[in-house]
mmCIF file of C-alpha atoms in Angstrom:
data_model
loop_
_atom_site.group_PDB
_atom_site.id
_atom_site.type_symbol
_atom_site.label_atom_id
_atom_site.label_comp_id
_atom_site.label_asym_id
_atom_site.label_seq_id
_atom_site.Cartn_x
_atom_site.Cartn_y
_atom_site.Cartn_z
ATOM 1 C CA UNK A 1 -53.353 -117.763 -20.130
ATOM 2 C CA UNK A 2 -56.878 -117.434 -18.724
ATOM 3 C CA UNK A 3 -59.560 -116.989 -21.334
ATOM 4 C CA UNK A 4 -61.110 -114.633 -19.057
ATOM 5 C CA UNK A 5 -57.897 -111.960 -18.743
ATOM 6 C CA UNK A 6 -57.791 -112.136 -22.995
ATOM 7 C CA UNK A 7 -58.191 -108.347 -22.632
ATOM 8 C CA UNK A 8 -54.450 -108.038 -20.794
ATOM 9 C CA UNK A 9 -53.146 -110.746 -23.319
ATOM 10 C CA UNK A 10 -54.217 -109.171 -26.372
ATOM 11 C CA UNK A 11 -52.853 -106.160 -25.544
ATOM 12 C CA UNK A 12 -49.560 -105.522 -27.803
ATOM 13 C CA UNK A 13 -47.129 -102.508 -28.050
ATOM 14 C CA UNK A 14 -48.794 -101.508 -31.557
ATOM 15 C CA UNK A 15 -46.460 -99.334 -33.489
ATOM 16 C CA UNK A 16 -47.654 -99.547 -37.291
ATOM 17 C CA UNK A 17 -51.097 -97.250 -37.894
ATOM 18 C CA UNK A 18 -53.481 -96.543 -40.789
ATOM 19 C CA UNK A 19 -53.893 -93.239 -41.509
ATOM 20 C CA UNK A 20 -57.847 -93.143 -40.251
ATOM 21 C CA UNK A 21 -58.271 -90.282 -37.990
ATOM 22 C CA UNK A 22 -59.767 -91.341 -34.033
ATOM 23 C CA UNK A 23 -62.975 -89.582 -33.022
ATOM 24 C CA UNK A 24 -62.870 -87.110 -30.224
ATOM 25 C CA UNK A 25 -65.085 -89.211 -28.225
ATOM 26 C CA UNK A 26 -63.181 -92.672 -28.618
ATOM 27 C CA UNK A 27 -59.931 -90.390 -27.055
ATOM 28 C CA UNK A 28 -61.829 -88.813 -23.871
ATOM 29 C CA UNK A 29 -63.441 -92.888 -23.213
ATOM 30 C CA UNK A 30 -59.451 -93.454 -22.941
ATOM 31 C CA UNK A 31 -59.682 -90.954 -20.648
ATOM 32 C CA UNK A 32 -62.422 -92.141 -18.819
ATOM 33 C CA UNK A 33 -60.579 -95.365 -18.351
ATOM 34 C CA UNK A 34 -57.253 -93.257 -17.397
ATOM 35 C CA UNK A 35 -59.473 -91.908 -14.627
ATOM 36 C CA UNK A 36 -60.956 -94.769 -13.050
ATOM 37 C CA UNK A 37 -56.940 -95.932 -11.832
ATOM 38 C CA UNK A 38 -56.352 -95.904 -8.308
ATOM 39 C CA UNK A 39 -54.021 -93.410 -6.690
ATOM 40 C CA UNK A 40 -52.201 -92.911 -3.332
ATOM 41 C CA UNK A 41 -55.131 -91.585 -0.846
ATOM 42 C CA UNK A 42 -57.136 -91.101 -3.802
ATOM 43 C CA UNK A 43 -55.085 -88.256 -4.727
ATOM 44 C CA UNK A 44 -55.895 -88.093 -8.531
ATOM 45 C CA UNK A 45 -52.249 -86.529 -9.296
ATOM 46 C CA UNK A 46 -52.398 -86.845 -13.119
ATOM 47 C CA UNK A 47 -53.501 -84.535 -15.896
ATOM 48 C CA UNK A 48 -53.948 -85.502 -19.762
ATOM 49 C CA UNK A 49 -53.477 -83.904 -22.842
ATOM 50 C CA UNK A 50 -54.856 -85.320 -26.135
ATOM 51 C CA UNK A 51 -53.267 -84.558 -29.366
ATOM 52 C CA UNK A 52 -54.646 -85.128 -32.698
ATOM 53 C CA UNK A 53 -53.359 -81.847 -34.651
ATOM 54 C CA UNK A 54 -50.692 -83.772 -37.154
ATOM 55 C CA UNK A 55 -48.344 -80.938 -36.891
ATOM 56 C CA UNK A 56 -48.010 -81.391 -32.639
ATOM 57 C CA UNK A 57 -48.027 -85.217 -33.667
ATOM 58 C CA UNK A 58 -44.623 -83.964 -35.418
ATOM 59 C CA UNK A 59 -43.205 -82.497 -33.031
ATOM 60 C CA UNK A 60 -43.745 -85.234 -30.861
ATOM 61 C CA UNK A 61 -41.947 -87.448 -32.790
ATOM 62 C CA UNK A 62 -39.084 -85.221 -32.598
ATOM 63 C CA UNK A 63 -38.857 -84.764 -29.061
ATOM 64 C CA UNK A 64 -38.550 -88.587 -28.828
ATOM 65 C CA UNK A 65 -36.318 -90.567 -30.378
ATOM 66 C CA UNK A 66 -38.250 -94.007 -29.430
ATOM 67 C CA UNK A 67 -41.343 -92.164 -30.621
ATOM 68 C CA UNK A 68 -41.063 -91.954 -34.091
ATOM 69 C CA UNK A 69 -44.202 -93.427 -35.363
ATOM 70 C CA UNK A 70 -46.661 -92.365 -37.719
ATOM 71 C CA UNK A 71 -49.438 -92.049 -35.071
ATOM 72 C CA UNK A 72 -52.630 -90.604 -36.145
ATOM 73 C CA UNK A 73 -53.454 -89.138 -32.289
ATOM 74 C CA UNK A 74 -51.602 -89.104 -29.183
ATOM 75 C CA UNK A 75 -52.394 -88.990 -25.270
ATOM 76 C CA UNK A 76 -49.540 -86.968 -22.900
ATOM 77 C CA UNK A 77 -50.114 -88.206 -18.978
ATOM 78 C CA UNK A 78 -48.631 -85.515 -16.830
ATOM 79 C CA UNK A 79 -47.766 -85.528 -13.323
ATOM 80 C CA UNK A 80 -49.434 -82.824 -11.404
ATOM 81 C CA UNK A 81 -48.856 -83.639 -7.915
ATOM 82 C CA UNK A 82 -49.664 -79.975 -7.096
ATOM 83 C CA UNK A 83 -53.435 -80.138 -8.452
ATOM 84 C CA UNK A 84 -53.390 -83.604 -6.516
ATOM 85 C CA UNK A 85 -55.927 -84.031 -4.118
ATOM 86 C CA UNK A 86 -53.028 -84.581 -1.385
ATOM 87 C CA UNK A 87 -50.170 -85.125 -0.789
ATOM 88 C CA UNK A 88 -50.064 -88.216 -1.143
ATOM 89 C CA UNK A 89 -49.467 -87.208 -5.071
ATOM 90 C CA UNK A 90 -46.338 -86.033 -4.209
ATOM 91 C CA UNK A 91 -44.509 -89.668 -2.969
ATOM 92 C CA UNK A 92 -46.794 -91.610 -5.659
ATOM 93 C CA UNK A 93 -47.563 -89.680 -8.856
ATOM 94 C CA UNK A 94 -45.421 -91.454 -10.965
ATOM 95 C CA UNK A 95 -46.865 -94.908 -9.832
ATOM 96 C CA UNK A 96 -50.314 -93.726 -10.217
ATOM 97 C CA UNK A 97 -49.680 -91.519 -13.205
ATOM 98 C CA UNK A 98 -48.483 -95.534 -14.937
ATOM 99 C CA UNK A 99 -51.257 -97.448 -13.657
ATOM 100 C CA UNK A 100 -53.491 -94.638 -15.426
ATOM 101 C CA UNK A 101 -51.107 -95.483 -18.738
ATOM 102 C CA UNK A 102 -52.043 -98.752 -18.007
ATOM 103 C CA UNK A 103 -55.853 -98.328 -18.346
ATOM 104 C CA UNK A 104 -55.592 -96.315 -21.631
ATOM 105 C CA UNK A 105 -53.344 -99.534 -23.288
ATOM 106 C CA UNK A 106 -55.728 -101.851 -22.130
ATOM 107 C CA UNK A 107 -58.765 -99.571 -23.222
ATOM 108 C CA UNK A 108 -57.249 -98.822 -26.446
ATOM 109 C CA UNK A 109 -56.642 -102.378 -27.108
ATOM 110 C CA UNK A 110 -60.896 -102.954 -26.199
ATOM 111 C CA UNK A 111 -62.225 -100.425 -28.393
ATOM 112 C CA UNK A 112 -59.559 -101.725 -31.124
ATOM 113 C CA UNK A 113 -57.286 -99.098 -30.866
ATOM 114 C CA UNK A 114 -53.273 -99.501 -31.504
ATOM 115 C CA UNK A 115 -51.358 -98.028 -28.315
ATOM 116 C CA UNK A 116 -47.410 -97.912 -28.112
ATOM 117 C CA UNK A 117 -46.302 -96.181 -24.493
ATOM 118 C CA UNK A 118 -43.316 -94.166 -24.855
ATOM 119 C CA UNK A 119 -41.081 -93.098 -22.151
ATOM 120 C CA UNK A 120 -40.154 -89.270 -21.394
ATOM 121 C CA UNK A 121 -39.744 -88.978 -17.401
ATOM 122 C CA UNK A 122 -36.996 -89.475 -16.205
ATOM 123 C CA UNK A 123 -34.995 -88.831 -18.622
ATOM 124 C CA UNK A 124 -34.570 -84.701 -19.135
ATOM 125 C CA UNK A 125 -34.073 -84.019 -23.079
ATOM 126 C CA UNK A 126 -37.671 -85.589 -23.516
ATOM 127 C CA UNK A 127 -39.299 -83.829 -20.619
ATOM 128 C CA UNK A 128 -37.763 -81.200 -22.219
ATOM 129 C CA UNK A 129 -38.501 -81.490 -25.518
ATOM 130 C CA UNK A 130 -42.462 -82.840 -25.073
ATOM 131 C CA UNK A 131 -42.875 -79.808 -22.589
ATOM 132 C CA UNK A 132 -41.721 -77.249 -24.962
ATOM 133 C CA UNK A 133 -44.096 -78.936 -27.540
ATOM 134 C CA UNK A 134 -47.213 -78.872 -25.518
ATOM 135 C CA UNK A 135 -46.447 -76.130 -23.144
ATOM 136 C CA UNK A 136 -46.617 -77.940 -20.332
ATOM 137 C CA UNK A 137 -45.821 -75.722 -17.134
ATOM 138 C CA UNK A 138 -43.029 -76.462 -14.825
ATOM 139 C CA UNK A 139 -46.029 -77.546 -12.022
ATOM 140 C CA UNK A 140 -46.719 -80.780 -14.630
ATOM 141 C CA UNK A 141 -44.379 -83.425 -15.770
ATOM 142 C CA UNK A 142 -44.916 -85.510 -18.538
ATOM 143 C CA UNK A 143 -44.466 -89.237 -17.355
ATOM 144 C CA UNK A 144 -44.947 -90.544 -20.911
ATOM 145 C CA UNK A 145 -46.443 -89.956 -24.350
ATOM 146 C CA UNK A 146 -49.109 -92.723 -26.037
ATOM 147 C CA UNK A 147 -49.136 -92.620 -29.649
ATOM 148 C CA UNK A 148 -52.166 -94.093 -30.561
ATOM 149 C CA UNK A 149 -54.515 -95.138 -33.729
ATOM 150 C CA UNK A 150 -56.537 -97.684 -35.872
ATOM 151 C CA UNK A 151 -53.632 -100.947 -35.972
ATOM 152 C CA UNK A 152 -51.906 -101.504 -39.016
ATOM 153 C CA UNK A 153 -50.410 -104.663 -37.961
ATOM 154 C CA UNK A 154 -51.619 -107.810 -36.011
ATOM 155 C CA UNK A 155 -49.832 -109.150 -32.566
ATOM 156 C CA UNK A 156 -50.969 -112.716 -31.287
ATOM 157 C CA UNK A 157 -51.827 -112.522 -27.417
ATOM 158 C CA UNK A 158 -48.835 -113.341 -25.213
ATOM 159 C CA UNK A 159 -47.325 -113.128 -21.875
ATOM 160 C CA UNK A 160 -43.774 -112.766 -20.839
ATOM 161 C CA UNK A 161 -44.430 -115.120 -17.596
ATOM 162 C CA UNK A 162 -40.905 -116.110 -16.355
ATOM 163 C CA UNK A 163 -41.309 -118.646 -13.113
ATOM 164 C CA UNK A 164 -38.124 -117.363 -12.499
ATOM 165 C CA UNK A 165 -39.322 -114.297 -11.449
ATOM 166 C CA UNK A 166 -41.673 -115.855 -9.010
ATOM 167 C CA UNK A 167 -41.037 -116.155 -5.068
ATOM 168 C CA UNK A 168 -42.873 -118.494 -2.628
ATOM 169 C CA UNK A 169 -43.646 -116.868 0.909
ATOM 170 C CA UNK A 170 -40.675 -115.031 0.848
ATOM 171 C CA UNK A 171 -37.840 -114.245 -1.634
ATOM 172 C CA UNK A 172 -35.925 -117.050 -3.022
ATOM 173 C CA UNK A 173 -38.643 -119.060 -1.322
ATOM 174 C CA UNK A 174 -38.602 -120.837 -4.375
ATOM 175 C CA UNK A 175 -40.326 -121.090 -7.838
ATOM 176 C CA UNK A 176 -43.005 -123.498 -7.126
ATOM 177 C CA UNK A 177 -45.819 -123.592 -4.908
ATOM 178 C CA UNK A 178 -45.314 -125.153 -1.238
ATOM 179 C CA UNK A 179 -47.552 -128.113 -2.277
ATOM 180 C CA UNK A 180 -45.552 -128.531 -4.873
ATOM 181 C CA UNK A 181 -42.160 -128.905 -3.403
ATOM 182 C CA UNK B 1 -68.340 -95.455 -19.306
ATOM 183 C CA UNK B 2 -68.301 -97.880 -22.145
ATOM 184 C CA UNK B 3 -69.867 -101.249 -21.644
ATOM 185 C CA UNK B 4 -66.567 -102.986 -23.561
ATOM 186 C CA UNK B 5 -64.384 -101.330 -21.258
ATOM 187 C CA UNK B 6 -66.457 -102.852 -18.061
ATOM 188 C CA UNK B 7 -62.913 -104.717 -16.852
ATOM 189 C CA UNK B 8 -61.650 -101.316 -15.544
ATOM 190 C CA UNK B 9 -65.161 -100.169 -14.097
ATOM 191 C CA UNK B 10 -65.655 -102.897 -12.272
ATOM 192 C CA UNK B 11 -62.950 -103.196 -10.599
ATOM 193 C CA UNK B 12 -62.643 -101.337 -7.184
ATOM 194 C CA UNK B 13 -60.548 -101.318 -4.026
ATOM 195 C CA UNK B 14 -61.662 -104.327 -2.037
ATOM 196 C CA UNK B 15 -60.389 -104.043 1.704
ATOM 197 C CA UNK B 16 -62.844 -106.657 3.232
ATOM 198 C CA UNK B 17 -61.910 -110.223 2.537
ATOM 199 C CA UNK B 18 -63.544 -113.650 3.156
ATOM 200 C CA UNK B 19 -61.642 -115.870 5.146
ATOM 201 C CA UNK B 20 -61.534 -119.106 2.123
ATOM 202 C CA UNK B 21 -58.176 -118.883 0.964
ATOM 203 C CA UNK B 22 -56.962 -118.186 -2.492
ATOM 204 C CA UNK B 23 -55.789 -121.270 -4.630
ATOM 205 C CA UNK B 24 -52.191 -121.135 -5.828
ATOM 206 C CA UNK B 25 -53.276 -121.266 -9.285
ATOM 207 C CA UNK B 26 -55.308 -118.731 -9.011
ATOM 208 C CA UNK B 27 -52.198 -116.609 -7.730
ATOM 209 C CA UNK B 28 -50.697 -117.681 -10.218
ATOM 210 C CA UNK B 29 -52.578 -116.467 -13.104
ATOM 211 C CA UNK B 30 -52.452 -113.171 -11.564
ATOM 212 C CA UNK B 31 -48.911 -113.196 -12.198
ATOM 213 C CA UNK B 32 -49.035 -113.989 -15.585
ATOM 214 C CA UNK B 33 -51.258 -110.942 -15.853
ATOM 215 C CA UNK B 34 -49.011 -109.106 -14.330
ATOM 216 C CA UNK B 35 -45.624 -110.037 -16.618
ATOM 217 C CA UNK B 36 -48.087 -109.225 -19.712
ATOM 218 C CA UNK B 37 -47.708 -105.650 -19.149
ATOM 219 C CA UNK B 38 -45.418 -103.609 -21.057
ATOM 220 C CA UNK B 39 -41.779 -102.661 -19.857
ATOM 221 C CA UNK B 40 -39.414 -100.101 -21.567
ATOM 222 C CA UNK B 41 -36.804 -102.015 -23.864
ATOM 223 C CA UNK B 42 -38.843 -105.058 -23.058
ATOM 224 C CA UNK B 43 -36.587 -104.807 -19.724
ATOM 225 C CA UNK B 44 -38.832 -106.779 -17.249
ATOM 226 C CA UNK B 45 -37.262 -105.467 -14.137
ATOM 227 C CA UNK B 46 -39.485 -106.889 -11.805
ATOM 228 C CA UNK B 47 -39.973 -109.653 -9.218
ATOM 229 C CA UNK B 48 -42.879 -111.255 -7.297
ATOM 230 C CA UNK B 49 -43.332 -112.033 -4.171
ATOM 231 C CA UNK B 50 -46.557 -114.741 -3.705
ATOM 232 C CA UNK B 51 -47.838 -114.591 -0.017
ATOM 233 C CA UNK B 52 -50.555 -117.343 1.567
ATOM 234 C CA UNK B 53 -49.023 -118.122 4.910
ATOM 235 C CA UNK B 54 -50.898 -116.088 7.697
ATOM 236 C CA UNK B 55 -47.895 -115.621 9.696
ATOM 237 C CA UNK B 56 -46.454 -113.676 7.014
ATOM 238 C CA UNK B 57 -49.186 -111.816 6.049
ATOM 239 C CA UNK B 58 -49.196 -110.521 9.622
ATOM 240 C CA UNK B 59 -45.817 -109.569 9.629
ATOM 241 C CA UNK B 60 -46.688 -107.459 6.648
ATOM 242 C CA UNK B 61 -49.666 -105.963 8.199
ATOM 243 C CA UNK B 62 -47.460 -104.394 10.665
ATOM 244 C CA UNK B 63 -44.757 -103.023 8.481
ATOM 245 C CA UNK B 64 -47.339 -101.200 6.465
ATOM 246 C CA UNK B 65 -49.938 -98.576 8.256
ATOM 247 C CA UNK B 66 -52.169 -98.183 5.344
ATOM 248 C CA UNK B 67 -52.269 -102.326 4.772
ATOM 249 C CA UNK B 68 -54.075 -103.894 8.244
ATOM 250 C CA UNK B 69 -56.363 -105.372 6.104
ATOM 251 C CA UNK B 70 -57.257 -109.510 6.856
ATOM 252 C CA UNK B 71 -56.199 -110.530 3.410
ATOM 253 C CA UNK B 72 -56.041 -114.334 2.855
ATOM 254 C CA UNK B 73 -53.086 -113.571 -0.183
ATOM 255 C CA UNK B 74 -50.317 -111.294 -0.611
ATOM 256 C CA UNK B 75 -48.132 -110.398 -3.967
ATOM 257 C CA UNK B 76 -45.188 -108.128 -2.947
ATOM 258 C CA UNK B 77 -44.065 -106.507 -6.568
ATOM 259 C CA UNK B 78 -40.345 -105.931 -6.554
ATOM 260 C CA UNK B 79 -38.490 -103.196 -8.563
ATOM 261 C CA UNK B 80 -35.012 -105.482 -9.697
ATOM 262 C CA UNK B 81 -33.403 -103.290 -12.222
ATOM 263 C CA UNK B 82 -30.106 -105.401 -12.049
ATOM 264 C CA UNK B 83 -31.904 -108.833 -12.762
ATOM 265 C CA UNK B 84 -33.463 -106.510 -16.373
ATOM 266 C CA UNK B 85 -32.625 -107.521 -19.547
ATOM 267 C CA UNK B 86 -31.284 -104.599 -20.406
ATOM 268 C CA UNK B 87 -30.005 -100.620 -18.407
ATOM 269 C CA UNK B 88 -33.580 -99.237 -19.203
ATOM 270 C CA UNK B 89 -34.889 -101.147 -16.253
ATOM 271 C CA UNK B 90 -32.678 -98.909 -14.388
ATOM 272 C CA UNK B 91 -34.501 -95.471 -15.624
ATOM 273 C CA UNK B 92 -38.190 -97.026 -15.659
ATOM 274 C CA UNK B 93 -38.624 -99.940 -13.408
ATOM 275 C CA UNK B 94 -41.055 -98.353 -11.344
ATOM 276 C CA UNK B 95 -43.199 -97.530 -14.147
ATOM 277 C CA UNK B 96 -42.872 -101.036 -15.838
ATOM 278 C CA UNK B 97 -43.845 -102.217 -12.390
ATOM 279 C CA UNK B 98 -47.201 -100.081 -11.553
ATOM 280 C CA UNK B 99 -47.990 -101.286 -14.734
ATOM 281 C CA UNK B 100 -48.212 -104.911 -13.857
ATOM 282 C CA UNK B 101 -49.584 -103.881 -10.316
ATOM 283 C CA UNK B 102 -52.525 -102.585 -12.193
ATOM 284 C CA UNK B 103 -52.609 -105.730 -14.461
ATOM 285 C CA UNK B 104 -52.891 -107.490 -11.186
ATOM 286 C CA UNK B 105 -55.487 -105.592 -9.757
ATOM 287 C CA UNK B 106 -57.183 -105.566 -12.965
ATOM 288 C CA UNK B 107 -56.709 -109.386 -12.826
ATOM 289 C CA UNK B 108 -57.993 -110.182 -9.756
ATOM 290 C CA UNK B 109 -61.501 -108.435 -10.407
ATOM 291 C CA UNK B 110 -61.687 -110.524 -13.364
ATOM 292 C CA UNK B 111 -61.315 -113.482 -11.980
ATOM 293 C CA UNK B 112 -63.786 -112.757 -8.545
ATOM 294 C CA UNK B 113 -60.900 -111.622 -6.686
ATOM 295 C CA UNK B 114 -60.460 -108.338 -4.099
ATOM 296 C CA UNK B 115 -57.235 -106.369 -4.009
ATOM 297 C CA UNK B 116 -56.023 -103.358 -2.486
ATOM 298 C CA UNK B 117 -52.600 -101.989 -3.479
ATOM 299 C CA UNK B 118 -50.427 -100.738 -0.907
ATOM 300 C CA UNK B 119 -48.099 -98.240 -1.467
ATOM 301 C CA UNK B 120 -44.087 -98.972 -0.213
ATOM 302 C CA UNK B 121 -41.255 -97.672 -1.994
ATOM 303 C CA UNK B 122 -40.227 -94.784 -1.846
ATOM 304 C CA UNK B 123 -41.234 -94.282 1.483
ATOM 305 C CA UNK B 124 -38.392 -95.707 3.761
ATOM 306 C CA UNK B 125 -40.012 -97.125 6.731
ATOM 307 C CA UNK B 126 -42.250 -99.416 4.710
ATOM 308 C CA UNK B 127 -39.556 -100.414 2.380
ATOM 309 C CA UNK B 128 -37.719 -101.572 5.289
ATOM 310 C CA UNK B 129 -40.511 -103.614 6.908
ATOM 311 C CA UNK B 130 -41.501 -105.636 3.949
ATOM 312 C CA UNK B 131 -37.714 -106.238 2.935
ATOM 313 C CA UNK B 132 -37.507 -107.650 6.675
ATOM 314 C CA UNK B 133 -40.572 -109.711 6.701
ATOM 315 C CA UNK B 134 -40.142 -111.205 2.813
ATOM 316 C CA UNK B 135 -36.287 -111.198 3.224
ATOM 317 C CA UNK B 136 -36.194 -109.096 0.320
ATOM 318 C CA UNK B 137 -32.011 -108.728 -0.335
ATOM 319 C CA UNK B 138 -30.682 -104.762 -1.446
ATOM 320 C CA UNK B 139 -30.874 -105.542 -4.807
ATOM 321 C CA UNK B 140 -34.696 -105.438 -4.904
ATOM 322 C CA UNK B 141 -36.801 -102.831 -3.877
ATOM 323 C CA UNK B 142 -40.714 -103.595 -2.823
ATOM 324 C CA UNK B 143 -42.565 -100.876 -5.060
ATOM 325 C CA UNK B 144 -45.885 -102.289 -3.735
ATOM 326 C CA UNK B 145 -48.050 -105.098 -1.850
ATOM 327 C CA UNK B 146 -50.853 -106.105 -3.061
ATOM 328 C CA UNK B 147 -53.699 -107.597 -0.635
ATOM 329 C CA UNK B 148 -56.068 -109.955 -2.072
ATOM 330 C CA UNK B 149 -58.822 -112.686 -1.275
ATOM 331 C CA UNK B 150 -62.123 -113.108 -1.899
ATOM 332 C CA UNK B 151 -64.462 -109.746 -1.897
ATOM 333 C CA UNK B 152 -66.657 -109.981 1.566
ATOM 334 C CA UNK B 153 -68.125 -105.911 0.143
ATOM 335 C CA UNK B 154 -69.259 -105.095 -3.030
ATOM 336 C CA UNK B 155 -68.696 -101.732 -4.772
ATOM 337 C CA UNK B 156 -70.306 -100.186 -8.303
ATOM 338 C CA UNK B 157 -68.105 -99.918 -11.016
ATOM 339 C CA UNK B 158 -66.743 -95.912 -11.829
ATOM 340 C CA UNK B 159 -64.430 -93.320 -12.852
ATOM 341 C CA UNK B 160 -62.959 -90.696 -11.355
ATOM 342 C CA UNK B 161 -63.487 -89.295 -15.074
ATOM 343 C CA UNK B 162 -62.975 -85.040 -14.392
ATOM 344 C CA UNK B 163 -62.882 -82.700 -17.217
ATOM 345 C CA UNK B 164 -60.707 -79.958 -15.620
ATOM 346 C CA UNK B 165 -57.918 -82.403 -15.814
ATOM 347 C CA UNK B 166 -57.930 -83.114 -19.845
ATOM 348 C CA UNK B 167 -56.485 -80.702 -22.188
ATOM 349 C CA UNK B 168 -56.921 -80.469 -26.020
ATOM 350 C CA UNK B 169 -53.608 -80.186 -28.548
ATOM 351 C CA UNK B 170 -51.581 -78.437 -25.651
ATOM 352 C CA UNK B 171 -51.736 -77.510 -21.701
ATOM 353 C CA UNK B 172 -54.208 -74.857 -21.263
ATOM 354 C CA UNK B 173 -55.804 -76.110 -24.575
ATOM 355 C CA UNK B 174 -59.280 -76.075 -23.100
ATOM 356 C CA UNK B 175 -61.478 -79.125 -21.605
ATOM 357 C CA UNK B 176 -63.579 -79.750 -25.056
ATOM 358 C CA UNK B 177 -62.953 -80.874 -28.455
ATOM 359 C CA UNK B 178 -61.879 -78.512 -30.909
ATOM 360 C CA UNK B 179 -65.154 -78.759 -33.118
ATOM 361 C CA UNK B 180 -67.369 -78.413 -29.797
ATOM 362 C CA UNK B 181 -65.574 -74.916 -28.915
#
């Protein structure tokens, strides 16, 4: 692990939170990093919601089972392919919707911030249920919900690297380099 | 833009490349970047695809319009929900994989690197030409290709930070904090 890509090793699905609220401002430099993502055509096809009202937080957690954590704020990345830019939004959103997800882990993680991504689209009860709790118009689809907070437990830095995952040239070109065979 | 969050500012799309080739270690690393990212159930549905041999670079120039760029590196990123550790690869394996594209990029620019990702799945033509020129079998599915080599422009770091897009506690919930409004 490169010392110099510590802040994509340190990152850890946090899931444990003290109950210290987040400033406003730390949330919308999430955002900030959220926003500098690429996207298809620069097509932008995302919006954000940021939730730190404890009783939304609730209802949250019941709209998703895998989400039941005692976050102290949370960030909703919608789809929006219709306020996109272009259409470009409309093939890609959900690619560039989870590189934006991306950014806020990492960012989270850098401003020492917890972050646990939980899933919601595809899969219709949560769409469902996290739409009905932030009233998210049919035109916007909520890719995923962060929870988010100040860490209440520790991670070491780690990757799941698996050379067997790995393809030289072309696939099943192998596991190792050329030179190397 | 916070100074501690400089890793995502910084890093651009690069689409002009030096012609000094990319060590395989270097590759490498990037890949380890990539299979730090999070994946739903811990699923890992992915594959990669490491590129260096010109011949094959051109092949995917041509199967991919928005991609005839004179990259000295290639990692094709490879949705393989049947090689997961578990069925959630099957529901979120695109997401898990954007993910670790934008570890990649994020990666690269760490490490004085240029990429570019290039969009594939889920439009068919391009999915058909990089499954031809990498031998990719039906099983897989390119998601992406990332171009890469050393930067020959330079671009400021940014956001594409836009207020209209964030909502606070619920859709429509207005584009400031509660205690500003």
């Amino acid at each position: 692990m490169h010392p110099d890509l510590d802040f994509i090793y340190t990152r850890r699905s946090i899931r444990k939170f003290k109950p210290d609220a987040v400033p406003s401002e730390l949330l919308e430099e999430l955002l900030r990093a959220a926003m500098a993502a690429p996207s298809a055509s620069n097509s932008q096809p995302w919006e954000f919601i940021i939730i730190t009202r404890q009783q939304t937080i609730a209802s949250l957690r019941r709209a998703l089972p895998f989400g039941h954590y005692d976050a102290t704020a949370a960030i909703a990345v919608l789809g929006s392919p219709l306020k996109a830019r272009n259409p470009a939004g409309l093939l890609y959103w959900e690619q560039d919707c989870s590189a934006a997800v991306q950014n806020i882990l990492l960012a989270a993680n850098a401003l020492g911030l917890g972050a646990v991504w939980i899933g919601c689209h595809p899969v219709k009860p949560e769409v469902w249920g996290v739409r009905r709790a932030l009233k998210i118009p049919r035109t916007s689809t909520p890719l995923a919900v962060i929870m988010l907070g100040y860490p209440a437990e520790e991670k070491p830095a780690r990757t799941r690297y698996d050379p067997l995952k790995v393809h030289w040239e072309a696939y099943g070109g192998g596991a190792s380099t050329p030179a190397e065979r």
